[in-house]
Each structure stands twice: as C-alpha cells, then as structure tokens.
C-alpha cells in the first residue's frame, strides 16, 4: 500500500465481522498565529475561489506544514481553538467551522501549465470526534508538492499578517505582492489582477472602482502586515489602462511585532541560552536535545550558584550543567511536542536567513573594493594608494560588522559568530580584529 493510501481513512473488517474506521496517525496541533506559511509561487499565482473564512482556515492548517517536510502529515486540532484563531464567533461556531471544512472538500484549486490543467480539492478528509470538540484533517495529497519539500522559489510569511485582514481581495493582493517583495516591484495587467483576486466579471468593472479596491487594500496592508505598497498606472492602450506597477516596501513599523511570544516557545528558549554566552549553533543543539523546563532549571541553578563568586567560563559551565543535569531536573527527557519542534525549526530557519543576509552585506563591501583595487592595479596607482584603499575597506567592514551586531542585539538575535565568516579570507581577519578591539555593540 502506498503512502497516500496509508494516510487516508480506511474501513476494515474486524474479526467479528464489524466494520471499523481505521484513522490515519495524526499530529496533535496547536496553531499559533506567528507560525510561517510557506507556499510555492504556483499556488500564489493560481486563481483561488475561497471566501475569507475558508482562506483563514486552510492557511492556518498550511502553517503546520514545513518546507522541508518529507511527508504530508495529518493533524488533529481543537475546533474551538481553530474557531478563535480564524475569527469564527458565536454559539454556532462548531457548525460554521464544519461548514467551512465541507466547502474546502468540494472547492477546487485550478492550476494551468502549458496545455495541462489540474484541479485539486483543498481538504482530502475530515474526521470529527463527537463529544471531544476536535477534528482530524488531512490536506489533499495533491497539494503536497506546493507546500512541502520546497527547495527554492517559494514565498513565506507569518500567519498573523493575513488572519486579521477583512477582505479576501486584500489577502490575495498581499500574497501576490509578497511573492515579489525581493524585487521591490511588480507589474500586473488589469485582467491578470482580476484573475488573481478572483474578481467576478460584474464587479469593479470601472477603473475608479478597481482603484478604490486597491486603495482599501493599501490602507489595510500598511496597518496590519509586514509590507506596504504604492502603485501607479504602468501602461495605457488608447484610453484604457492595461497595467499597474506596484512598488513594494518593508513595513518597518510592524516588523518588530510579528512574533507573539508563547510560554516557552523556541525563540525564548534560544534567547535564554544565548544571553548566557552560549553560541547560537550550540544553543540550537541543546534546544533540540533537552526539554525546555530542564534547560531553564539548569540555567537557573548555575546562575544561583554563581552569586557572589566568579565562574571564568560561564557558558561552558552552563553547557556542562545541562548535559549532566546539575539541577536534578525531573524533566530529563526531550519534549514530546511536534509543534515545539516546528517552532524550533521556524526560529532556526529565521536565524539562518538573517545570518545569510548579514554576511551578504559584508560580502558586498568586499566585492566593491575588490573591483576598485582590480581597476587601480592596472593603472599607475602607487603601493601606498592601494594600501590606503585596503585600509579603508577594513575600516568600513569593521563599522558594518559593529552595526550588524548592534542591530542583532536590539532584535534579541544571537550575534554573528566567527564560524559564520571564517570561510572568507577577507572577513575572517576582520572578525578577529573586531573581537580583539572589543567593539561595543
């Protein structure tokens, strides 16, 4: 039996001749609004016929899927908690959530490529546990290539950026622009925009009405999400507008508020370790290997022991305390919580991405000076002139590295490590100079 068949609900005949429902193995899920939504660009650029409740529900479930997952998991969620998350209120929230799931089992996502058209339902199966207020949901297996095992060309955003949007049009425009955030602009033809936003043919037919829709989205995205945009007419054909150009910017006023802190979430745990001098990579290893309460108790134990005395290598002592359980913590087995593991991977991935971006900033400075020195080397520039430029490069790199470390500290992120730069012959000595000078940050 293949993996897909294993994941589905099956009716089996028991020894007494009765039919029994064999449910798929499911992960108990507690969805947080700061989880990441990862999706391929094919999904973003496909037409989607979902109302706002359906959209909130399906992408809350999608936030449980990781881009490096090797299989499409089945999740069990509390209907009450799911209703609270997606804004379904009132006494009939059970029925309304079930109705939305029913709709997702019948609505189709339509994908086109060359001369091929594919139609996929969003939800493959849903099993309700009467009396428990829970539902076990399996997303359509055909969606798997667009949400998991993603290697490149996918877009990510935190769930909270879209859950509070009041219009499916605003949500879809957010996704369409977020996909091109790295390019800082996107040109969209009017008919393409209508297609992507799934605007009915009889609505917003006049340009002024379409612009009113875009203006409302512009206001709400700036108020609630991590991006904002401006737009203008890009091209006219005769008196008609053929396309708009959207210019996309980071919404800095919302950037620092995009992570809600849950009790003992992965970010808090890693910050606890890093603040006590433990390197980022070692902190991640410890977070994966030990229960959060176990780590906290051992850190607190060492800090209490150190009161009134000097421990020369506090970080090393804390690591040893954790590995040998100096605090005699009873939480001496790793946390059995798939969602905490998901959080940890999200935080780890975010750290990797921010580290790569910071290293790229330093690399750009090096590349600029390399080009300058290469041009001067073919001219009559003196050795002193070349050395002066090299000194200017080093000073600029030291200043940039200090600025990066200050920013990371402000954002409560671990500093760049020597290992992050050690592979670059130019950046390695700069980091050593920076450490020797003990630059404040």
Short mmCIF file of C-alpha atoms in Angstrom, two decimals:
data_model
loop_
_atom_site.label_atom_id
_atom_site.label_comp_id
_atom_site.label_asym_id
_atom_site.label_seq_id
_atom_site.Cartn_x
_atom_site.Cartn_y
_atom_site.Cartn_z
CA UNK A 1 0.00 0.00 0.00
CA UNK A 2 1.44 3.40 -0.92
CA UNK A 3 1.92 6.36 1.42
CA UNK A 4 -1.20 8.14 0.22
CA UNK A 5 -3.37 5.11 0.88
CA UNK A 6 -1.82 4.71 4.31
CA UNK A 7 -2.67 8.31 5.14
CA UNK A 8 -6.35 8.01 4.27
CA UNK A 9 -9.15 6.74 6.42
CA UNK A 10 -10.00 3.13 5.61
CA UNK A 11 -12.88 0.86 6.55
CA UNK A 12 -11.60 -2.53 7.67
CA UNK A 13 -13.48 -5.68 8.65
CA UNK A 14 -12.71 -6.84 12.18
CA UNK A 15 -12.69 -10.48 13.31
CA UNK A 16 -16.32 -10.28 14.48
CA UNK A 17 -17.40 -9.09 11.05
CA UNK A 18 -17.98 -5.46 12.11
CA UNK A 19 -16.70 -2.55 10.08
CA UNK A 20 -14.15 -0.37 11.88
CA UNK A 21 -12.82 3.04 10.85
CA UNK A 22 -9.03 2.97 10.74
CA UNK A 23 -7.96 6.59 11.27
CA UNK A 24 -4.65 7.95 9.99
CA UNK A 25 -1.95 8.65 12.57
CA UNK A 26 -2.33 12.31 13.38
CA UNK A 27 -0.21 15.02 14.99
CA UNK A 28 -1.95 16.94 17.77
CA UNK A 29 -1.67 20.54 16.61
CA UNK A 30 -1.97 23.84 18.46
CA UNK A 31 -1.77 26.52 15.77
CA UNK A 32 -0.11 29.84 16.65
CA UNK A 33 -0.59 32.98 14.62
CA UNK A 34 3.17 33.53 14.45
CA UNK A 35 3.72 30.29 12.50
CA UNK A 36 5.09 30.62 8.97
CA UNK A 37 3.04 29.97 5.85
CA UNK A 38 5.31 28.51 3.16
CA UNK A 39 3.92 28.06 -0.33
CA UNK A 40 5.20 27.70 -3.86
CA UNK A 41 4.75 30.52 -6.32
CA UNK A 42 2.49 28.31 -8.43
CA UNK A 43 -0.10 28.43 -5.65
CA UNK A 44 0.17 32.19 -5.22
CA UNK A 45 -0.28 32.80 -8.94
CA UNK A 46 -3.21 30.39 -9.32
CA UNK A 47 -6.82 31.52 -9.20
CA UNK A 48 -8.40 30.66 -5.85
CA UNK A 49 -12.13 30.67 -5.17
CA UNK A 50 -12.14 30.93 -1.36
CA UNK A 51 -14.10 33.18 0.92
CA UNK A 52 -12.38 34.80 3.89
CA UNK A 53 -13.30 32.11 6.47
CA UNK A 54 -12.21 29.29 4.15
CA UNK A 55 -8.96 31.10 3.43
CA UNK A 56 -8.21 31.65 7.11
CA UNK A 57 -8.94 28.02 7.87
CA UNK A 58 -6.92 26.39 5.09
CA UNK A 59 -3.85 28.56 5.57
CA UNK A 60 -3.94 28.04 9.35
CA UNK A 61 -3.57 24.33 8.53
CA UNK A 62 -0.91 25.06 5.91
CA UNK A 63 1.13 26.86 8.59
CA UNK A 64 1.67 23.45 10.21
CA UNK A 65 3.46 22.20 7.09
CA UNK A 66 7.21 22.84 6.84
CA UNK A 67 9.04 23.39 3.55
CA UNK A 68 11.47 20.55 4.38
CA UNK A 69 8.79 18.02 5.41
CA UNK A 70 9.22 14.72 3.60
CA UNK A 71 5.58 13.69 4.02
CA UNK A 72 2.19 15.34 4.27
CA UNK A 73 1.03 14.89 7.85
CA UNK A 74 -2.50 14.57 9.22
CA UNK A 75 -3.38 17.00 12.03
CA UNK A 76 -5.89 16.91 14.89
CA UNK A 77 -7.00 20.33 16.10
CA UNK A 78 -9.45 21.72 18.64
CA UNK A 79 -12.43 23.17 16.79
CA UNK A 80 -12.90 25.82 19.48
CA UNK A 81 -9.27 26.95 19.28
CA UNK A 82 -9.39 26.89 15.49
CA UNK A 83 -12.57 28.99 15.54
CA UNK A 84 -10.92 31.53 17.88
CA UNK A 85 -7.88 31.73 15.62
CA UNK A 86 -9.83 32.35 12.41
CA UNK A 87 -12.40 34.69 13.99
CA UNK A 88 -15.49 32.46 13.96
CA UNK A 89 -17.57 33.58 16.96
CA UNK A 90 -20.96 32.86 18.47
CA UNK A 91 -22.78 29.77 19.69
CA UNK A 92 -22.79 28.08 16.29
CA UNK A 93 -19.01 28.14 15.78
CA UNK A 94 -18.81 24.30 15.61
CA UNK A 95 -21.31 24.20 12.75
CA UNK A 96 -19.69 27.12 10.95
CA UNK A 97 -16.21 25.60 11.11
CA UNK A 98 -17.57 22.27 9.87
CA UNK A 99 -19.38 24.06 7.05
CA UNK A 100 -16.13 25.79 6.02
CA UNK A 101 -14.27 22.46 6.05
CA UNK A 102 -17.07 20.88 3.97
CA UNK A 103 -16.68 23.67 1.45
CA UNK A 104 -12.92 23.14 1.28
CA UNK A 105 -13.56 19.47 0.49
CA UNK A 106 -15.55 20.48 -2.58
CA UNK A 107 -13.88 23.68 -3.82
CA UNK A 108 -11.11 23.29 -6.36
CA UNK A 109 -7.74 24.91 -6.80
CA UNK A 110 -7.13 25.26 -10.54
CA UNK A 111 -3.59 25.14 -11.89
CA UNK A 112 -2.58 25.57 -15.53
CA UNK A 113 0.75 24.86 -17.19
CA UNK A 114 1.28 24.80 -20.95
CA UNK A 115 -1.62 22.68 -22.24
CA UNK A 116 -2.26 20.97 -18.89
CA UNK A 117 -4.99 21.92 -16.40
CA UNK A 118 -5.07 20.45 -12.90
CA UNK A 119 -7.95 20.66 -10.42
CA UNK A 120 -7.26 19.90 -6.74
CA UNK A 121 -9.58 19.96 -3.75
CA UNK A 122 -8.11 21.59 -0.67
CA UNK A 123 -9.08 19.03 2.01
CA UNK A 124 -8.85 15.29 1.42
CA UNK A 125 -10.66 14.12 4.55
CA UNK A 126 -12.03 15.37 7.85
CA UNK A 127 -12.98 13.20 10.84
CA UNK A 128 -14.94 14.76 13.70
CA UNK A 129 -14.58 13.37 17.22
CA UNK A 130 -18.01 13.89 18.71
CA UNK A 131 -18.00 14.87 22.36
CA UNK A 132 -14.35 15.93 22.18
CA UNK A 133 -14.71 19.02 20.01
CA UNK A 134 -11.82 18.02 17.77
CA UNK A 135 -11.36 17.35 14.09
CA UNK A 136 -8.66 15.35 12.32
CA UNK A 137 -7.88 16.89 8.94
CA UNK A 138 -5.84 15.62 6.03
CA UNK A 139 -4.97 18.17 3.35
CA UNK A 140 -5.24 16.91 -0.20
CA UNK A 141 -2.16 14.87 -1.04
CA UNK A 142 -2.06 16.56 -4.45
CA UNK A 143 -1.23 19.82 -2.66
CA UNK A 144 1.95 18.36 -1.18
CA UNK A 145 4.36 19.48 -3.94
CA UNK A 146 3.28 23.09 -3.42
CA UNK A 147 3.65 23.26 0.38
CA UNK A 148 6.32 20.75 1.46
CA UNK A 149 9.80 19.61 0.39
CA UNK A 150 10.28 23.09 -1.06
CA UNK A 151 13.84 23.81 -2.13
CA UNK A 152 13.58 27.17 -3.88
CA UNK A 153 11.17 29.67 -5.40
CA UNK A 154 8.73 29.69 -2.52
CA UNK A 155 7.23 32.54 -0.53
CA UNK A 156 6.87 32.70 3.25
CA UNK A 157 5.02 34.99 5.62
CA UNK A 158 3.75 34.80 9.16
CA UNK A 159 0.15 33.72 9.51
CA UNK A 160 -0.67 36.75 11.66
CA UNK A 161 -0.02 39.07 8.70
CA UNK A 162 -3.17 37.82 6.98
CA UNK A 163 -5.54 36.46 9.64
CA UNK A 164 -6.88 39.91 10.57
CA UNK A 165 -7.40 41.12 7.03
CA UNK A 166 -11.06 41.91 6.39
CA UNK A 167 -11.22 41.07 2.69
CA UNK A 168 -10.15 38.10 0.59
CA UNK A 169 -9.10 40.64 -2.06
CA UNK A 170 -6.70 42.30 0.41
CA UNK A 171 -5.34 38.88 1.42
CA UNK A 172 -4.71 37.84 -2.16
CA UNK A 173 -3.06 41.15 -3.05
CA UNK A 174 -0.79 40.73 -0.02
CA UNK A 175 0.32 37.29 -1.27
CA UNK A 176 0.78 38.46 -4.86
CA UNK A 177 2.97 41.38 -3.74
CA UNK A 178 4.80 39.41 -1.06
CA UNK A 179 5.97 36.99 -3.72
CA UNK A 180 7.86 39.82 -5.44
CA UNK A 181 8.96 41.67 -2.30
CA UNK A 182 12.58 40.77 -3.06
CA UNK A 183 12.29 42.54 -6.45
CA UNK A 184 10.61 45.55 -4.80
CA UNK A 185 8.08 45.94 -7.60
CA UNK A 186 5.56 44.00 -9.67
CA UNK A 187 3.82 44.95 -12.91
CA UNK A 188 0.36 43.41 -13.18
CA UNK A 189 -2.01 43.69 -16.08
CA UNK A 190 -5.56 44.63 -15.15
CA UNK A 191 -7.03 41.38 -16.45
CA UNK A 192 -4.34 39.40 -14.61
CA UNK A 193 -5.10 41.28 -11.38
CA UNK A 194 -8.79 40.50 -11.71
CA UNK A 195 -7.93 36.84 -12.32
CA UNK A 196 -5.56 36.55 -9.34
CA UNK A 197 -8.00 38.28 -6.98
CA UNK A 198 -10.90 36.25 -8.41
CA UNK A 199 -12.97 39.39 -9.01
CA UNK A 200 -16.31 38.48 -10.65
CA UNK A 201 -16.88 39.88 -14.15
CA UNK A 202 -19.77 42.05 -12.94
CA UNK A 203 -17.81 43.74 -10.11
CA UNK A 204 -15.32 46.63 -10.13
CA UNK A 205 -15.66 47.00 -13.89
CA UNK A 206 -14.88 50.73 -13.89
CA UNK A 207 -11.29 51.83 -13.29
CA UNK A 208 -12.22 54.15 -10.41
CA UNK A 209 -13.96 51.28 -8.62
CA UNK A 210 -10.98 48.96 -9.13
CA UNK A 211 -8.68 51.65 -7.77
CA UNK A 212 -10.93 52.05 -4.73
CA UNK A 213 -10.48 48.31 -4.08
CA UNK A 214 -6.69 48.64 -4.37
CA UNK A 215 -6.71 51.74 -2.15
CA UNK A 216 -8.57 49.84 0.59
CA UNK A 217 -6.03 47.04 0.37
CA UNK A 218 -3.21 49.57 0.52
CA UNK A 219 -4.58 51.04 3.75
CA UNK A 220 -5.20 47.70 5.47
CA UNK A 221 -1.88 46.14 4.47
CA UNK A 222 0.01 49.12 5.85
CA UNK A 223 -1.98 48.94 9.08
CA UNK A 224 -1.72 45.17 9.69
CA UNK A 225 1.08 43.49 7.70
CA UNK A 226 4.82 43.48 7.22
CA UNK A 227 4.69 45.13 3.78
CA UNK A 228 3.24 48.29 2.29
CA UNK A 229 2.96 49.42 -1.30
CA UNK A 230 2.42 52.31 -3.63
CA UNK A 231 1.11 51.92 -7.15
CA UNK A 232 0.55 53.79 -10.36
CA UNK A 233 -0.61 53.26 -13.92
CA UNK A 234 2.13 51.48 -15.84
CA UNK A 235 0.75 51.30 -19.38
CA UNK A 236 -2.27 52.56 -21.30
CA UNK A 237 -3.71 51.24 -24.54
CA UNK A 238 -5.67 54.08 -26.01
CA UNK A 239 -7.76 55.48 -23.19
CA UNK A 240 -7.82 52.19 -21.30
CA UNK A 241 -5.38 51.20 -18.56
CA UNK A 242 -3.62 47.96 -19.42
CA UNK A 243 -1.40 47.51 -16.34
CA UNK A 244 -0.40 48.85 -12.93
CA UNK A 245 3.04 48.96 -11.37
CA UNK A 246 3.18 48.15 -7.65
CA UNK A 247 6.22 49.22 -5.61
CA UNK A 248 6.66 47.05 -2.54
CA UNK A 249 8.37 48.10 0.69
CA UNK A 250 9.02 46.56 4.10
CA UNK A 251 6.60 47.89 6.69
CA UNK A 252 9.12 48.64 9.42
CA UNK A 253 6.54 49.77 11.97
CA UNK A 254 5.14 46.24 12.08
CA UNK A 255 8.40 44.30 11.67
CA UNK A 256 9.28 44.15 15.37
CA UNK A 257 5.83 42.94 16.39
CA UNK A 258 5.49 39.93 14.10
CA UNK A 259 6.39 37.31 16.72
CA UNK A 260 3.99 36.69 19.56
CA UNK A 261 5.84 35.15 22.48
CA UNK A 262 4.21 31.96 23.74
CA UNK A 263 5.13 30.24 27.00
CA UNK A 264 8.47 28.60 26.38
CA UNK A 265 8.46 28.98 22.66
CA UNK A 266 11.66 28.19 20.80
CA UNK A 267 12.73 31.82 20.38
CA UNK A 268 12.54 32.47 24.13
CA UNK A 269 14.49 29.29 24.89
CA UNK A 270 17.28 30.08 22.43
CA UNK A 271 17.49 33.65 23.72
CA UNK A 272 17.90 32.35 27.30
CA UNK A 273 20.89 30.28 26.21
CA UNK A 274 22.49 32.95 24.02
CA UNK A 275 22.15 35.61 26.72
CA UNK A 276 24.28 33.37 28.90
CA UNK A 277 27.09 33.28 26.35
CA UNK A 278 26.28 30.04 24.55
CA UNK A 279 26.94 30.13 20.82
CA UNK A 280 23.92 30.09 18.54
CA UNK A 281 24.66 26.71 16.97
CA UNK A 282 25.25 25.05 20.34
CA UNK A 283 22.06 26.65 21.68
CA UNK A 284 20.06 25.09 18.83
CA UNK A 285 21.64 21.67 19.55
CA UNK A 286 20.68 21.91 23.22
CA UNK A 287 17.13 23.05 22.42
CA UNK A 288 16.69 20.01 20.18
CA UNK A 289 18.09 17.58 22.74
CA UNK A 290 16.53 18.66 26.04
CA UNK A 291 13.15 19.66 27.48
CA UNK A 292 12.72 23.47 27.78
CA UNK A 293 11.95 23.24 31.51
CA UNK A 294 15.04 21.06 32.01
CA UNK A 295 17.23 23.70 30.32
CA UNK A 296 15.66 26.54 32.29
CA UNK A 297 16.11 24.76 35.63
CA UNK A 298 19.78 24.03 34.95
CA UNK A 299 20.49 27.59 33.77
CA UNK A 300 18.76 28.98 36.88
CA UNK A 301 20.72 26.52 39.06
CA UNK A 302 24.07 27.70 37.68
CA UNK A 303 23.12 31.37 37.93
CA UNK A 304 22.15 30.88 41.58
CA UNK A 305 25.42 29.04 42.30
CA UNK A 306 27.45 31.84 40.73
CA UNK A 307 26.06 34.53 43.03
CA UNK A 308 28.97 36.04 44.93
CA UNK A 309 31.63 34.11 43.01
CA UNK A 310 33.28 34.29 39.62
CA UNK A 311 32.96 31.49 37.09
CA UNK A 312 35.54 32.08 34.37
CA UNK A 313 33.67 30.25 31.62
CA UNK A 314 30.00 30.70 32.44
CA UNK A 315 28.77 29.45 29.06
CA UNK A 316 30.87 26.28 29.26
CA UNK A 317 29.73 25.66 32.82
CA UNK A 318 26.06 26.02 31.84
CA UNK A 319 26.50 23.58 28.94
CA UNK A 320 28.10 21.05 31.29
CA UNK A 321 25.31 21.59 33.84
CA UNK A 322 22.68 20.89 31.17
CA UNK A 323 24.48 17.82 29.84
CA UNK A 324 24.95 16.37 33.35
CA UNK A 325 21.73 17.72 34.94
CA UNK A 326 23.33 19.58 37.86
CA UNK A 327 19.86 20.81 38.86
CA UNK A 328 18.47 17.26 39.12
CA UNK A 329 15.57 18.34 36.95
CA UNK A 330 12.73 15.86 36.63
CA UNK A 331 12.15 16.97 33.03
CA UNK A 332 15.02 14.78 31.89
CA UNK A 333 13.53 13.56 28.61
CA UNK A 334 13.19 15.66 25.44
CA UNK A 335 9.87 17.42 24.98
CA UNK A 336 7.35 15.24 23.14
CA UNK A 337 5.65 18.06 21.28
CA UNK A 338 5.66 18.11 17.49
CA UNK A 339 4.56 21.74 17.50
CA UNK A 340 7.52 22.83 19.62
CA UNK A 341 9.78 21.11 17.11
CA UNK A 342 8.00 23.02 14.37
CA UNK A 343 8.56 26.30 16.24
CA UNK A 344 12.23 25.46 16.76
CA UNK A 345 12.73 24.79 13.06
CA UNK A 346 11.00 28.07 12.21
CA UNK A 347 13.28 30.03 14.57
CA UNK A 348 16.38 28.18 13.40
CA UNK A 349 15.47 28.85 9.77
CA UNK A 350 14.86 32.52 10.53
CA UNK A 351 18.28 32.79 12.20
CA UNK A 352 19.95 31.13 9.21
CA UNK A 353 18.24 33.53 6.82
CA UNK A 354 19.13 36.67 8.82
CA UNK A 355 22.71 35.43 9.18
CA UNK A 356 22.98 34.82 5.43
CA UNK A 357 21.62 38.33 4.76
CA UNK A 358 24.13 39.93 7.16
CA UNK A 359 27.05 38.01 5.66
CA UNK A 360 25.85 39.08 2.20
CA UNK A 361 26.03 42.72 3.33
CA UNK A 362 29.68 42.27 4.29
CA UNK A 363 30.40 40.34 1.09
CA UNK A 364 29.02 43.24 -0.97
CA UNK A 365 31.54 45.63 0.63
CA UNK A 366 34.37 43.23 -0.11
CA UNK A 367 33.22 42.80 -3.73
CA UNK A 368 33.04 46.57 -4.24
CA UNK A 369 36.60 47.10 -3.02
CA UNK A 370 37.89 44.10 -4.97
CA UNK A 371 36.59 45.71 -8.12
CA UNK A 372 38.14 49.04 -7.20
CA UNK A 373 41.54 47.50 -6.41
CA UNK A 374 41.48 45.47 -9.62
CA UNK A 375 40.97 48.66 -11.66
CA UNK A 376 43.74 50.51 -9.85
CA UNK A 377 46.15 47.60 -10.18
CA UNK A 378 46.16 48.11 -13.96
CA UNK A 379 46.86 51.83 -13.58
CA UNK A 380 49.79 53.78 -12.19
CA UNK A 381 48.43 53.72 -8.64
CA UNK A 382 51.18 53.58 -6.02
CA UNK A 383 51.53 50.87 -3.42
CA UNK A 384 50.63 53.44 -0.78
CA UNK A 385 47.42 54.29 -2.65
CA UNK A 386 46.45 50.61 -2.89
CA UNK A 387 47.21 50.12 0.81
CA UNK A 388 45.10 53.15 1.72
CA UNK A 389 42.14 51.69 -0.13
CA UNK A 390 42.64 48.32 1.58
CA UNK A 391 42.70 50.12 4.94
CA UNK A 392 39.52 51.98 4.01
CA UNK A 393 37.89 48.63 3.14
CA UNK A 394 38.84 47.15 6.52
CA UNK A 395 37.55 50.20 8.38
CA UNK A 396 34.26 50.04 6.51
CA UNK A 397 33.92 46.30 7.22
CA UNK A 398 34.60 46.86 10.93
CA UNK A 399 31.98 49.60 11.03
CA UNK A 400 29.44 47.42 9.16
CA UNK A 401 30.11 44.41 11.40
CA UNK A 402 29.64 46.53 14.52
CA UNK A 403 26.38 47.92 13.12
CA UNK A 404 25.13 44.40 12.32
CA UNK A 405 25.95 43.15 15.81
CA UNK A 406 24.18 46.12 17.41
CA UNK A 407 21.09 45.54 15.29
CA UNK A 408 21.02 41.82 16.11
CA UNK A 409 21.25 42.61 19.81
CA UNK A 410 18.40 45.13 19.54
CA UNK A 411 16.27 42.48 17.81
CA UNK A 412 17.23 39.93 20.51
CA UNK A 413 19.03 37.77 17.97
CA UNK A 414 22.35 35.99 18.60
CA UNK A 415 25.42 37.83 17.26
CA UNK A 416 27.28 36.76 14.15
CA UNK A 417 29.87 34.15 15.07
CA UNK A 418 33.44 33.70 13.89
CA UNK A 419 32.32 30.47 12.19
CA UNK A 420 29.83 32.46 10.08
CA UNK A 421 32.68 34.38 8.44
CA UNK A 422 35.63 32.00 8.79
CA UNK A 423 35.28 30.68 5.24
CA UNK A 424 36.03 34.09 3.70
CA UNK A 425 39.74 35.11 3.63
CA UNK A 426 38.79 38.80 3.86
CA UNK A 427 36.11 38.57 6.54
CA UNK A 428 37.93 36.15 8.86
CA UNK A 429 40.68 38.64 9.88
CA UNK A 430 38.09 41.42 10.16
CA UNK A 431 36.13 39.41 12.73
CA UNK A 432 39.35 38.72 14.64
CA UNK A 433 40.17 42.46 14.66
CA UNK A 434 36.63 43.22 15.79
CA UNK A 435 36.91 40.75 18.69
CA UNK A 436 40.37 41.97 19.71
CA UNK A 437 39.21 45.59 19.74
CA UNK A 438 36.17 44.57 21.84
CA UNK A 439 33.93 46.92 19.92
CA UNK A 440 30.82 47.84 22.00
CA UNK A 441 27.54 46.59 20.49
#
